[in-house]
mmCIF file of C-alpha atoms and ligand atoms in Angstrom:
data_model
loop_
_atom_site.group_PDB
_atom_site.id
_atom_site.type_symbol
_atom_site.label_atom_id
_atom_site.label_comp_id
_atom_site.label_asym_id
_atom_site.label_seq_id
_atom_site.Cartn_x
_atom_site.Cartn_y
_atom_site.Cartn_z
ATOM 1 C CA MET A 1 -8.429 16.140 -1.171
ATOM 2 C CA LEU A 2 -8.106 13.274 -3.605
ATOM 3 C CA LEU A 3 -5.816 10.491 -2.392
ATOM 4 C CA ALA A 4 -4.967 7.705 -4.833
ATOM 5 C CA GLN A 5 -3.624 4.357 -3.710
ATOM 6 C CA ILE A 6 -1.753 1.608 -5.512
ATOM 7 C CA SER A 7 0.031 -1.361 -4.029
ATOM 8 C CA ASP A 8 2.241 -4.381 -4.526
ATOM 9 C CA LEU A 9 4.187 -3.339 -7.597
ATOM 10 C CA HIS A 10 6.689 -6.194 -7.164
ATOM 11 C CA ILE A 11 9.200 -4.646 -9.546
ATOM 12 C CA GLN A 12 11.840 -7.144 -10.556
ATOM 13 C CA ARG A 13 14.065 -7.861 -13.477
ATOM 14 C CA GLU A 14 11.497 -8.495 -16.198
ATOM 15 C CA GLY A 15 10.129 -11.988 -15.806
ATOM 16 C CA ALA A 16 12.575 -12.976 -13.046
ATOM 17 C CA HIS A 17 9.955 -14.193 -10.560
ATOM 18 C CA SER A 18 7.565 -15.698 -13.021
ATOM 19 C CA ALA A 19 7.764 -15.433 -16.769
ATOM 20 C CA LEU A 20 4.072 -14.555 -16.617
ATOM 21 C CA ILE A 21 4.440 -11.432 -14.463
ATOM 22 C CA GLN A 22 5.531 -8.364 -16.403
ATOM 23 C CA ALA A 23 5.641 -6.024 -13.430
ATOM 24 C CA GLU A 24 7.248 -3.086 -15.236
ATOM 25 C CA THR A 25 4.775 -3.164 -18.110
ATOM 26 C CA HIS A 26 1.905 -3.288 -15.654
ATOM 27 C CA LEU A 27 3.258 -0.419 -13.569
ATOM 28 C CA LEU A 28 3.738 1.782 -16.624
ATOM 29 C CA ARG A 29 0.125 1.162 -17.628
ATOM 30 C CA CYS A 30 -0.960 2.054 -14.100
ATOM 31 C CA ILE A 31 1.079 5.275 -14.082
ATOM 32 C CA GLU A 32 -0.408 6.292 -17.440
ATOM 33 C CA THR A 33 -3.885 5.658 -16.040
ATOM 34 C CA LEU A 34 -3.227 7.732 -12.912
ATOM 35 C CA ASN A 35 -1.661 10.575 -14.902
ATOM 36 C CA ARG A 36 -4.769 10.741 -17.133
ATOM 37 C CA LEU A 37 -7.168 11.143 -14.204
ATOM 38 C CA ARG A 38 -9.095 14.409 -13.991
ATOM 39 C CA PRO A 39 -9.120 15.810 -11.456
ATOM 40 C CA ARG A 40 -5.605 14.675 -10.839
ATOM 41 C CA PRO A 41 -5.040 13.093 -7.411
ATOM 42 C CA ASP A 42 -3.317 15.381 -4.937
ATOM 43 C CA LEU A 43 -1.247 12.532 -3.579
ATOM 44 C CA LEU A 44 -0.548 8.860 -4.291
ATOM 45 C CA ALA A 45 0.070 6.369 -1.478
ATOM 46 C CA ILE A 46 1.946 3.211 -2.497
ATOM 47 C CA THR A 47 1.352 0.624 0.198
ATOM 48 C CA GLY A 48 4.340 -1.678 0.010
ATOM 49 C CA ASP A 49 5.910 -4.543 -1.895
ATOM 50 C CA LEU A 50 7.489 -1.978 -4.160
ATOM 51 C CA THR A 51 9.969 -4.606 -5.328
ATOM 52 C CA GLU A 52 10.006 -8.379 -5.538
ATOM 53 C CA SER A 53 13.194 -9.032 -3.573
ATOM 54 C CA GLY A 54 14.267 -5.714 -2.020
ATOM 55 C CA ARG A 55 17.385 -5.622 -4.201
ATOM 56 C CA LYS A 56 19.022 -2.308 -4.994
ATOM 57 C CA GLU A 57 18.815 -3.057 -8.707
ATOM 58 C CA GLU A 58 15.045 -3.417 -8.421
ATOM 59 C CA TYR A 59 14.693 -0.036 -6.692
ATOM 60 C CA LEU A 60 16.838 1.461 -9.435
ATOM 61 C CA ILE A 61 14.347 0.145 -11.997
ATOM 62 C CA LEU A 62 11.441 1.432 -9.915
ATOM 63 C CA LYS A 63 12.652 4.962 -9.256
ATOM 64 C CA PRO A 64 12.647 6.371 -12.807
ATOM 65 C CA MET A 65 9.252 4.763 -13.361
ATOM 66 C CA LEU A 66 7.760 6.548 -10.342
ATOM 67 C CA GLN A 67 9.347 9.790 -11.510
ATOM 68 C CA LYS A 68 6.893 9.671 -14.435
ATOM 69 C CA LEU A 69 4.058 10.294 -11.963
ATOM 70 C CA LYS A 70 2.500 13.740 -12.275
ATOM 71 C CA MET A 71 1.597 13.826 -8.588
ATOM 72 C CA PRO A 72 3.561 13.500 -5.355
ATOM 73 C CA PHE A 73 3.767 10.019 -3.886
ATOM 74 C CA LEU A 74 4.487 8.422 -0.508
ATOM 75 C CA LEU A 75 6.095 5.006 -0.032
ATOM 76 C CA ILE A 76 5.881 2.431 2.728
ATOM 77 C CA PRO A 77 7.727 -0.903 2.847
ATOM 78 C CA GLY A 78 6.098 -4.298 2.381
ATOM 79 C CA ASN A 79 7.421 -7.724 3.212
ATOM 80 C CA HIS A 80 9.230 -7.946 -0.141
ATOM 81 C CA ASP A 81 11.111 -4.695 0.487
ATOM 82 C CA SER A 82 14.376 -3.741 2.147
ATOM 83 C CA ARG A 83 14.232 -0.739 4.457
ATOM 84 C CA GLU A 84 17.893 0.022 3.779
ATOM 85 C CA ASN A 85 17.667 -0.088 -0.007
ATOM 86 C CA LEU A 86 14.364 1.808 0.008
ATOM 87 C CA ARG A 87 15.878 4.599 2.109
ATOM 88 C CA GLU A 88 19.063 4.709 0.081
ATOM 89 C CA THR A 89 17.323 4.833 -3.303
ATOM 90 C CA PHE A 90 14.766 7.469 -2.306
ATOM 91 C CA ARG A 91 17.101 9.703 -0.282
ATOM 92 C CA GLU A 92 15.166 12.831 -1.258
ATOM 93 C CA HIS A 93 12.072 11.416 0.462
ATOM 94 C CA ALA A 94 12.888 12.931 3.857
ATOM 95 C CA TYR A 95 10.070 11.091 5.624
ATOM 96 C CA LEU A 96 11.789 7.742 4.876
ATOM 97 C CA GLN A 97 15.084 8.754 6.432
ATOM 98 C CA GLY A 98 16.478 8.683 9.928
ATOM 99 C CA ASP A 99 18.129 6.027 12.002
ATOM 100 C CA ALA A 100 14.963 4.548 13.487
ATOM 101 C CA PRO A 101 14.734 0.784 12.990
ATOM 102 C CA PHE A 102 11.305 1.161 11.384
ATOM 103 C CA ILE A 103 9.988 3.370 8.580
ATOM 104 C CA GLN A 104 7.080 5.075 10.320
ATOM 105 C CA TYR A 105 6.029 8.653 9.733
ATOM 106 C CA ALA A 106 3.250 11.209 10.039
ATOM 107 C CA ILE A 107 2.692 13.916 7.430
ATOM 108 C CA ASP A 108 0.552 16.934 8.231
ATOM 109 C CA THR A 109 0.806 18.977 5.054
ATOM 110 C CA TRP A 110 -2.375 17.744 3.365
ATOM 111 C CA PRO A 111 -6.006 18.092 4.495
ATOM 112 C CA LEU A 112 -5.881 14.387 5.339
ATOM 113 C CA ARG A 113 -3.259 13.550 7.921
ATOM 114 C CA ILE A 114 -1.155 10.584 6.809
ATOM 115 C CA VAL A 115 0.159 8.189 9.465
ATOM 116 C CA ALA A 116 2.298 5.356 8.091
ATOM 117 C CA LEU A 117 3.169 2.191 10.004
ATOM 118 C CA ASP A 118 5.896 -0.342 9.268
ATOM 119 C CA THR A 119 4.523 -3.875 9.681
ATOM 120 C CA THR A 120 7.463 -5.658 8.089
ATOM 121 C CA VAL A 121 9.823 -8.226 9.585
ATOM 122 C CA PRO A 122 13.126 -8.533 7.683
ATOM 123 C CA MET A 123 13.339 -11.682 5.551
ATOM 124 C CA ARG A 124 9.876 -12.844 6.617
ATOM 125 C CA SER A 125 6.535 -12.686 4.826
ATOM 126 C CA HIS A 126 4.236 -12.121 7.790
ATOM 127 C CA GLY A 127 3.763 -8.795 9.557
ATOM 128 C CA GLU A 128 4.157 -7.633 13.134
ATOM 129 C CA LEU A 129 3.481 -4.531 15.183
ATOM 130 C CA CYS A 130 5.786 -4.730 18.196
ATOM 131 C CA SER A 131 5.380 -2.633 21.341
ATOM 132 C CA ALA A 132 7.799 0.030 20.054
ATOM 133 C CA ARG A 133 5.835 0.543 16.841
ATOM 134 C CA LEU A 134 2.515 0.563 18.677
ATOM 135 C CA ALA A 135 3.806 3.064 21.268
ATOM 136 C CA TRP A 136 4.827 5.360 18.389
ATOM 137 C CA LEU A 137 1.330 5.009 16.913
ATOM 138 C CA ALA A 138 -0.327 5.847 20.228
ATOM 139 C CA ARG A 139 1.851 8.954 20.658
ATOM 140 C CA THR A 140 1.333 10.048 17.061
ATOM 141 C CA LEU A 141 -2.456 9.696 17.058
ATOM 142 C CA ALA A 142 -2.663 11.588 20.361
ATOM 143 C CA GLN A 143 -0.936 14.594 18.733
ATOM 144 C CA GLN A 144 -3.859 15.273 16.350
ATOM 145 C CA PRO A 145 -7.038 13.707 17.719
ATOM 146 C CA GLU A 146 -9.367 15.858 15.610
ATOM 147 C CA ARG A 147 -7.868 15.983 12.110
ATOM 148 C CA PRO A 148 -9.163 13.523 9.509
ATOM 149 C CA THR A 149 -6.479 10.850 9.305
ATOM 150 C CA VAL A 150 -5.657 7.828 7.187
ATOM 151 C CA VAL A 151 -3.316 5.103 8.397
ATOM 152 C CA LEU A 152 -1.110 3.349 5.845
ATOM 153 C CA MET A 153 0.241 -0.144 6.566
ATOM 154 C CA HIS A 154 1.215 -3.036 4.323
ATOM 155 C CA HIS A 155 -0.250 -5.993 6.229
ATOM 156 C CA PRO A 156 -3.967 -5.492 6.942
ATOM 157 C CA PRO A 157 -5.011 -5.621 10.605
ATOM 158 C CA PHE A 158 -7.742 -8.206 9.999
ATOM 159 C CA ALA A 159 -8.136 -11.807 8.874
ATOM 160 C CA THR A 160 -9.330 -11.850 5.278
ATOM 161 C CA GLY A 161 -10.585 -15.425 4.962
ATOM 162 C CA ILE A 162 -7.978 -16.180 2.307
ATOM 163 C CA ARG A 163 -6.373 -18.705 4.610
ATOM 164 C CA LEU A 164 -2.878 -18.977 3.217
ATOM 165 C CA MET A 165 -2.499 -15.201 3.085
ATOM 166 C CA ASP A 166 -3.854 -14.888 6.622
ATOM 167 C CA GLU A 167 -1.061 -17.212 7.721
ATOM 168 C CA LEU A 168 1.276 -14.549 6.316
ATOM 169 C CA GLY A 169 -0.770 -11.718 7.798
ATOM 170 C CA LEU A 170 -0.285 -9.383 10.741
ATOM 171 C CA LEU A 171 0.523 -12.073 13.289
ATOM 172 C CA GLU A 172 1.562 -9.849 16.202
ATOM 173 C CA GLY A 173 -0.014 -6.700 17.588
ATOM 174 C CA ARG A 174 -3.347 -6.874 15.783
ATOM 175 C CA GLU A 175 -5.562 -6.669 18.870
ATOM 176 C CA ALA A 176 -3.391 -4.003 20.485
ATOM 177 C CA PHE A 177 -3.529 -1.994 17.261
ATOM 178 C CA ALA A 178 -7.342 -2.149 17.253
ATOM 179 C CA ASP A 179 -7.423 -1.059 20.906
ATOM 180 C CA ILE A 180 -5.199 1.953 20.160
ATOM 181 C CA ILE A 181 -7.233 3.230 17.219
ATOM 182 C CA ALA A 182 -10.703 2.455 18.629
ATOM 183 C CA PRO A 183 -11.117 5.713 20.621
ATOM 184 C CA TYR A 184 -10.245 7.898 17.622
ATOM 185 C CA GLY A 185 -13.240 8.996 15.593
ATOM 186 C CA ASN A 186 -10.985 10.947 13.222
ATOM 187 C CA ILE A 187 -9.400 7.901 11.564
ATOM 188 C CA GLU A 188 -11.173 7.753 8.214
ATOM 189 C CA ARG A 189 -9.448 4.679 6.803
ATOM 190 C CA ILE A 190 -6.723 2.126 7.328
ATOM 191 C CA LEU A 191 -5.254 1.587 3.862
ATOM 192 C CA CYS A 192 -3.308 -1.610 3.280
ATOM 193 C CA GLY A 193 -1.789 -3.796 0.604
ATOM 194 C CA HIS A 194 -0.401 -7.349 0.745
ATOM 195 C CA LEU A 195 -3.578 -9.119 -0.435
ATOM 196 C CA HIS A 196 -3.429 -8.089 -4.083
ATOM 197 C CA ARG A 197 -7.184 -7.542 -4.225
ATOM 198 C CA THR A 198 -9.857 -5.322 -2.699
ATOM 199 C CA ILE A 199 -11.110 -6.432 0.712
ATOM 200 C CA VAL A 200 -12.919 -4.290 3.291
ATOM 201 C CA CYS A 201 -13.431 -4.884 7.022
ATOM 202 C CA ARG A 202 -14.311 -2.852 10.092
ATOM 203 C CA VAL A 203 -11.418 -2.546 12.546
ATOM 204 C CA GLY A 204 -11.922 -0.661 15.783
ATOM 205 C CA ASN A 205 -14.381 2.070 14.826
ATOM 206 C CA THR A 206 -13.138 2.636 11.332
ATOM 207 C CA VAL A 207 -12.849 0.959 7.935
ATOM 208 C CA ALA A 208 -9.783 -1.010 6.891
ATOM 209 C CA SER A 209 -9.229 -2.053 3.302
ATOM 210 C CA THR A 210 -6.689 -3.645 0.996
ATOM 211 C CA CYS A 211 -5.798 -2.466 -2.498
ATOM 212 C CA PRO A 212 -5.289 -4.592 -5.627
ATOM 213 C CA GLY A 213 -1.827 -5.123 -7.023
ATOM 214 C CA THR A 214 -0.684 -3.243 -10.099
ATOM 215 C CA ALA A 215 0.321 -6.521 -11.796
ATOM 216 C CA HIS A 216 -0.884 -9.901 -10.495
ATOM 217 C CA GLN A 217 -3.797 -10.567 -8.132
ATOM 218 C CA ILE A 218 -4.206 -13.217 -5.440
ATOM 219 C CA ALA A 219 -6.898 -15.716 -6.456
ATOM 220 C CA LEU A 220 -10.111 -15.390 -4.437
ATOM 221 C CA ASP A 221 -10.539 -18.711 -2.623
ATOM 222 C CA LEU A 222 -12.317 -18.757 0.734
ATOM 223 C CA GLY A 223 -12.092 -22.548 0.942
ATOM 224 C CA ALA A 224 -9.069 -24.618 1.841
ATOM 225 C CA PRO A 225 -6.804 -24.412 -1.193
ATOM 226 C CA ASP A 226 -3.678 -26.551 -1.283
ATOM 227 C CA ASP A 227 -1.550 -23.622 -2.334
ATOM 228 C CA LEU A 228 -1.631 -19.920 -3.014
ATOM 229 C CA TYR A 229 -2.438 -18.929 -6.572
ATOM 230 C CA PHE A 230 -2.212 -15.682 -8.486
ATOM 231 C CA ASN A 231 -4.088 -14.656 -11.584
ATOM 232 C CA PHE A 232 -4.490 -11.766 -13.987
ATOM 233 C CA GLU A 233 -7.836 -10.353 -13.007
ATOM 234 C CA PRO A 234 -7.666 -6.673 -14.007
ATOM 235 C CA PRO A 235 -5.238 -4.794 -11.773
ATOM 236 C CA GLY A 236 -6.622 -1.814 -9.958
ATOM 237 C CA TYR A 237 -6.190 1.300 -7.894
ATOM 238 C CA GLN A 238 -8.292 3.151 -5.387
ATOM 239 C CA LEU A 239 -9.313 6.777 -5.116
ATOM 240 C CA HIS A 240 -10.156 8.092 -1.674
ATOM 241 C CA SER A 241 -12.043 11.340 -2.092
ATOM 242 C CA GLN A 242 -12.436 13.636 0.889
ATOM 243 C CA GLY A 243 -15.621 15.666 0.799
ATOM 244 C CA ALA A 244 -18.358 17.073 2.973
ATOM 245 C CA HIS A 245 -19.468 13.602 4.046
ATOM 246 C CA GLY A 246 -16.048 12.212 4.872
ATOM 247 C CA LEU A 247 -13.953 9.935 2.734
ATOM 248 C CA VAL A 248 -15.532 8.117 -0.220
ATOM 249 C CA THR A 249 -13.544 5.273 -1.766
ATOM 250 C CA HIS A 250 -13.722 4.300 -5.425
ATOM 251 C CA HIS A 251 -12.266 1.043 -6.649
ATOM 252 C CA ALA A 252 -11.190 1.248 -10.289
ATOM 253 C CA VAL A 253 -9.526 -1.176 -12.673
ATOM 254 C CA ILE A 254 -6.561 -0.524 -14.924
ATOM 255 C CA GLY A 255 -6.912 -1.433 -18.568
ATOM 256 C CA ASP A 256 -8.544 -0.455 -21.819
ATOM 257 C CA PHE A 257 -12.230 -1.248 -22.068
ATOM 258 C CA PRO A 258 -14.961 -0.302 -24.570
ATOM 259 C CA GLY A 259 -16.680 3.046 -23.964
ATOM 260 C CA PRO A 260 -17.495 5.510 -22.629
ATOM 261 C CA TYR A 261 -20.866 5.654 -24.428
ATOM 262 C CA ALA A 262 -23.435 8.423 -23.968
ATOM 263 C CA PHE A 263 -26.711 7.203 -22.401
HETATM 264 FE FE1 LIG B 1 2.620 -8.317 -2.556
#
């Protein structure tokens, strides 16, 4: 199975957040890139911050763009999203629906089991995993302890060293989350967003990683910056390829570059 991942689309009215960020243009370029891939990914996971402000009008811009994808896709909310508007706009995505306070789901129809967690706190930037969400995770993982599984969550369950983002990180439930997943040898990856760049860390007995944004990236600064900065390093996506030796992750950039040239 070939699982693609993109994250942090931040769709907004063009230029509303910053005149520099052309989120729609960037997402279209990303979709074109994904649609050109051969082999085509079986599934695309989009790990949150689908919109900039969670407004209905932003989801209505996003939806027809995602309908250009030539592969099925799964959505999870990020801290910039609204659970209500996400559910309402993507009504045909049955896994998003229901009256549960959180958007958490497990999907068993692909060779990789997908378990999605909701780390968001309405109107706040940081993430939390409360006891209710963690209890759901424990029950869900116990249902399929053998099948290769990936966990999707917006806020990564580790400190990244980018201090100002860590202050907006998963501030509650991180240790309990690691304790719950640690016994499971079948969790191939924990796939996250939020950081707008690629970062990898061991959590429990598995590998957790963050995915670049499709538009702007968070500046890499492991010092003590006075503020958070974004830049336009090439946006990217990830391909998680399931084979005989488990899951292999490729980080790729979006853009037009010289080549390919024969050796
Ligand atoms: Fe984001």
